């Protein structure tokens, strides 16, 4: 049996994790999941999870670690995830990093590569503003964006240090064309 290839994408909101995750997923033929997408879908369908998460998401704060780890447990249990998965924006707090490591370890797995997309706040604000005109996400409204960036700085930035203390993190410059960034990631992963 080949070793599962699990990739974690880290980075601030608007760094391009979603875009690069889709490209990676197609290239490596691995499923990708984003907790943000799964939560938005739950909100749109009005499921109990969606009802629980909606207000928190719209405000730009983070939903609970317990909710996130429940989602990860379910996704990792899917047969399609057996050969590896791409986790997009899935880990945003240190307890989530610990929880995801535990869930993977329970399956005899660990993250193979951590890709951190590095972009400046200025670039992020410009990208989110652009996305707001095309995607109409409630949490791309200016107040929510400020809150999301604060959540990132206070709760998610320490995650990077947590992973760096435990192994290599690929720091990828997140500026340039989508293709440039994809090529940097390919070179870093070696596949
Ligand atoms: P995103 O689409 O990745 O920007 O996520 C949208 C929103 O979903 C975030 O602002 C959070 O409210 C919530 N969310 C997504 N992933 C997580 C996570 N791993 N931990 C906590 N909240 C999350």
GROMACS .gro file of C-alpha atoms and ligand atoms in nm:
model
  214
    1UNK     CA    1   0.000   0.000   0.000
    2UNK     CA    2   0.131   0.347  -0.079
    3UNK     CA    3   0.163   0.595   0.204
    4UNK     CA    4  -0.125   0.848   0.205
    5UNK     CA    5  -0.021   1.190   0.085
    6UNK     CA    6  -0.180   1.450   0.310
    7UNK     CA    7  -0.123   1.817   0.238
    8UNK     CA    8  -0.221   2.109   0.458
    9UNK     CA    9  -0.267   2.456   0.309
   10UNK     CA   10  -0.214   2.739   0.555
   11UNK     CA   11  -0.232   3.113   0.510
   12UNK     CA   12  -0.439   3.422   0.581
   13UNK     CA   13  -0.785   3.473   0.431
   14UNK     CA   14  -0.753   3.564   0.065
   15UNK     CA   15  -0.405   3.409   0.033
   16UNK     CA   16  -0.518   3.183  -0.251
   17UNK     CA   17  -0.555   2.855  -0.060
   18UNK     CA   18  -0.883   2.775  -0.236
   19UNK     CA   19  -0.749   2.842  -0.584
   20UNK     CA   20  -0.425   2.652  -0.530
   21UNK     CA   21  -0.609   2.371  -0.352
   22UNK     CA   22  -0.828   2.313  -0.659
   23UNK     CA   23  -0.522   2.300  -0.887
   24UNK     CA   24  -0.335   2.066  -0.653
   25UNK     CA   25  -0.635   1.841  -0.619
   26UNK     CA   26  -0.665   1.805  -0.997
   27UNK     CA   27  -0.293   1.753  -1.047
   28UNK     CA   28  -0.238   1.502  -0.767
   29UNK     CA   29  -0.583   1.342  -0.806
   30UNK     CA   30  -0.654   1.380  -0.438
   31UNK     CA   31  -0.975   1.511  -0.284
   32UNK     CA   32  -0.963   1.856  -0.130
   33UNK     CA   33  -1.184   1.985   0.142
   34UNK     CA   34  -1.217   2.330   0.290
   35UNK     CA   35  -1.396   2.374   0.621
   36UNK     CA   36  -1.508   2.718   0.500
   37UNK     CA   37  -1.682   2.565   0.194
   38UNK     CA   38  -1.839   2.282   0.396
   39UNK     CA   39  -1.966   2.529   0.655
   40UNK     CA   40  -2.106   2.765   0.390
   41UNK     CA   41  -2.282   2.469   0.232
   42UNK     CA   42  -2.430   2.372   0.571
   43UNK     CA   43  -2.550   2.731   0.621
   44UNK     CA   44  -2.709   2.738   0.274
   45UNK     CA   45  -2.888   2.408   0.340
   46UNK     CA   46  -2.998   2.516   0.687
   47UNK     CA   47  -2.866   2.201   0.856
   48UNK     CA   48  -2.819   2.197   1.236
   49UNK     CA   49  -2.447   2.257   1.181
   50UNK     CA   50  -2.525   2.550   0.952
   51UNK     CA   51  -2.767   2.702   1.202
   52UNK     CA   52  -2.502   2.674   1.470
   53UNK     CA   53  -2.223   2.824   1.258
   54UNK     CA   54  -2.399   3.097   1.063
   55UNK     CA   55  -2.381   3.397   1.297
   56UNK     CA   56  -2.022   3.324   1.398
   57UNK     CA   57  -1.914   3.296   1.035
   58UNK     CA   58  -2.090   3.614   0.929
   59UNK     CA   59  -1.919   3.806   1.208
   60UNK     CA   60  -1.579   3.687   1.086
   61UNK     CA   61  -1.494   3.494   1.404
   62UNK     CA   62  -1.387   3.130   1.412
   63UNK     CA   63  -1.632   2.849   1.474
   64UNK     CA   64  -1.551   2.611   1.760
   65UNK     CA   65  -1.266   2.362   1.746
   66UNK     CA   66  -1.516   2.090   1.832
   67UNK     CA   67  -1.723   2.163   1.518
   68UNK     CA   68  -1.413   2.172   1.299
   69UNK     CA   69  -1.272   1.847   1.436
   70UNK     CA   70  -1.610   1.680   1.384
   71UNK     CA   71  -1.596   1.783   1.016
   72UNK     CA   72  -1.238   1.661   0.979
   73UNK     CA   73  -1.320   1.327   1.139
   74UNK     CA   74  -1.603   1.276   0.893
   75UNK     CA   75  -1.398   1.379   0.587
   76UNK     CA   76  -1.102   1.158   0.679
   77UNK     CA   77  -1.338   0.865   0.719
   78UNK     CA   78  -1.456   0.884   0.357
   79UNK     CA   79  -1.318   0.610   0.129
   80UNK     CA   80  -1.206   0.878  -0.120
   81UNK     CA   81  -0.970   1.018   0.144
   82UNK     CA   82  -0.777   0.692   0.185
   83UNK     CA   83  -0.492   0.786  -0.052
   84UNK     CA   84  -0.452   1.132   0.096
   85UNK     CA   85  -0.634   1.464   0.116
   86UNK     CA   86  -0.569   1.831   0.065
   87UNK     CA   87  -0.682   2.026   0.369
   88UNK     CA   88  -0.762   2.385   0.274
   89UNK     CA   89  -0.792   2.633   0.559
   90UNK     CA   90  -0.887   2.348   0.790
   91UNK     CA   91  -0.647   2.424   1.075
   92UNK     CA   92  -0.683   2.770   1.231
   93UNK     CA   93  -0.604   2.722   1.598
   94UNK     CA   94  -0.337   2.529   1.786
   95UNK     CA   95  -0.597   2.294   1.943
   96UNK     CA   96  -0.718   2.217   1.589
   97UNK     CA   97  -0.358   2.140   1.483
   98UNK     CA   98  -0.331   1.900   1.776
   99UNK     CA   99  -0.674   1.750   1.707
  100UNK     CA  100  -0.607   1.696   1.335
  101UNK     CA  101  -0.269   1.536   1.416
  102UNK     CA  102  -0.452   1.302   1.655
  103UNK     CA  103  -0.722   1.211   1.401
  104UNK     CA  104  -0.458   1.138   1.136
  105UNK     CA  105  -0.245   0.940   1.384
  106UNK     CA  106  -0.553   0.729   1.463
  107UNK     CA  107  -0.540   0.624   1.098
  108UNK     CA  108  -0.164   0.573   1.099
  109UNK     CA  109  -0.114   0.896   0.905
  110UNK     CA  110   0.046   1.233   0.944
  111UNK     CA  111   0.062   1.543   0.728
  112UNK     CA  112   0.319   1.494   0.452
  113UNK     CA  113   0.355   1.858   0.352
  114UNK     CA  114   0.254   2.190   0.498
  115UNK     CA  115   0.227   2.471   0.247
  116UNK     CA  116   0.209   2.823   0.384
  117UNK     CA  117   0.099   3.086   0.133
  118UNK     CA  118   0.267   3.408   0.228
  119UNK     CA  119   0.100   3.735   0.128
  120UNK     CA  120   0.096   4.086   0.272
  121UNK     CA  121  -0.208   4.240   0.443
  122UNK     CA  122  -0.224   4.499   0.166
  123UNK     CA  123  -0.249   4.231  -0.100
  124UNK     CA  124  -0.513   4.043   0.103
  125UNK     CA  125  -0.736   4.347   0.143
  126UNK     CA  126  -0.718   4.413  -0.231
  127UNK     CA  127  -0.806   4.053  -0.318
  128UNK     CA  128  -1.095   4.030  -0.073
  129UNK     CA  129  -1.237   4.357  -0.201
  130UNK     CA  130  -1.225   4.214  -0.552
  131UNK     CA  131  -1.385   3.886  -0.439
  132UNK     CA  132  -1.663   4.079  -0.264
  133UNK     CA  133  -1.782   4.213  -0.599
  134UNK     CA  134  -1.792   3.868  -0.759
  135UNK     CA  135  -1.888   3.619  -0.484
  136UNK     CA  136  -2.104   3.826  -0.245
  137UNK     CA  137  -1.987   3.644   0.068
  138UNK     CA  138  -2.140   3.799   0.382
  139UNK     CA  139  -1.808   3.772   0.562
  140UNK     CA  140  -1.623   3.968   0.293
  141UNK     CA  141  -1.798   4.285   0.419
  142UNK     CA  142  -1.538   4.531   0.555
  143UNK     CA  143  -1.617   4.479   0.928
  144UNK     CA  144  -1.604   4.102   0.897
  145UNK     CA  145  -1.279   4.116   0.703
  146UNK     CA  146  -1.116   4.314   0.984
  147UNK     CA  147  -1.242   4.052   1.229
  148UNK     CA  148  -1.116   3.766   1.012
  149UNK     CA  149  -0.772   3.920   0.983
  150UNK     CA  150  -0.765   3.966   1.359
  151UNK     CA  151  -0.872   3.603   1.414
  152UNK     CA  152  -0.596   3.502   1.176
  153UNK     CA  153  -0.330   3.703   1.360
  154UNK     CA  154  -0.437   3.603   1.708
  155UNK     CA  155  -0.543   3.242   1.660
  156UNK     CA  156  -0.406   3.111   1.332
  157UNK     CA  157  -0.059   3.269   1.307
  158UNK     CA  158   0.056   3.060   1.611
  159UNK     CA  159  -0.037   2.748   1.413
  160UNK     CA  160   0.245   2.822   1.171
  161UNK     CA  161   0.494   2.830   1.457
  162UNK     CA  162   0.343   2.507   1.595
  163UNK     CA  163   0.409   2.327   1.266
  164UNK     CA  164   0.750   2.488   1.216
  165UNK     CA  165   0.856   2.355   1.555
  166UNK     CA  166   0.756   2.005   1.442
  167UNK     CA  167   0.896   1.987   1.091
  168UNK     CA  168   0.942   2.162   0.765
  169UNK     CA  169   0.688   2.410   0.638
  170UNK     CA  170   0.708   2.519   0.274
  171UNK     CA  171   0.679   2.896   0.274
  172UNK     CA  172   0.555   2.992  -0.069
  173UNK     CA  173   0.540   3.350  -0.192
  174UNK     CA  174   0.170   3.395  -0.264
  175UNK     CA  175   0.208   3.677  -0.513
  176UNK     CA  176   0.242   3.659  -0.891
  177UNK     CA  177   0.016   3.471  -1.129
  178UNK     CA  178  -0.187   3.168  -1.023
  179UNK     CA  179   0.041   2.958  -1.247
  180UNK     CA  180   0.359   3.101  -1.089
  181UNK     CA  181   0.234   3.009  -0.742
  182UNK     CA  182   0.122   2.662  -0.855
  183UNK     CA  183   0.468   2.602  -1.000
  184UNK     CA  184   0.636   2.709  -0.673
  185UNK     CA  185   0.417   2.462  -0.485
  186UNK     CA  186   0.494   2.183  -0.732
  187UNK     CA  187   0.867   2.247  -0.694
  188UNK     CA  188   0.839   2.249  -0.314
  189UNK     CA  189   0.643   1.922  -0.302
  190UNK     CA  190   0.858   1.759  -0.568
  191UNK     CA  191   0.546   1.636  -0.747
  192LIG     P1  192  -1.302   3.060   0.468
  192LIG     O1  193  -1.392   3.028   0.354
  192LIG     O2  194  -1.189   2.964   0.475
  192LIG     O3  195  -1.258   3.202   0.467
  192LIG     O4  196  -1.387   3.037   0.601
  192LIG     C1  197  -1.503   3.114   0.625
  192LIG     C2  198  -1.538   3.110   0.773
  192LIG     O5  199  -1.565   2.976   0.814
  192LIG     C3  200  -1.429   3.156   0.868
  192LIG     O6  201  -1.422   3.296   0.879
  192LIG     C4  202  -1.472   3.088   0.997
  192LIG     O7  203  -1.583   3.152   1.056
  192LIG     C5  204  -1.520   2.953   0.946
  192LIG     N1  205  -1.409   2.854   0.942
  192LIG     C6  206  -1.360   2.788   0.834
  192LIG     N2  207  -1.262   2.704   0.867
  192LIG     C7  208  -1.246   2.716   1.001
  192LIG     C8  209  -1.160   2.657   1.098
  192LIG     N3  210  -1.068   2.564   1.064
  192LIG     N4  211  -1.173   2.696   1.227
  192LIG     C9  212  -1.266   2.785   1.265
  192LIG     N5  213  -1.349   2.847   1.181
  192LIG    C10  214  -1.341   2.813   1.049
   0.00000   0.00000   0.00000
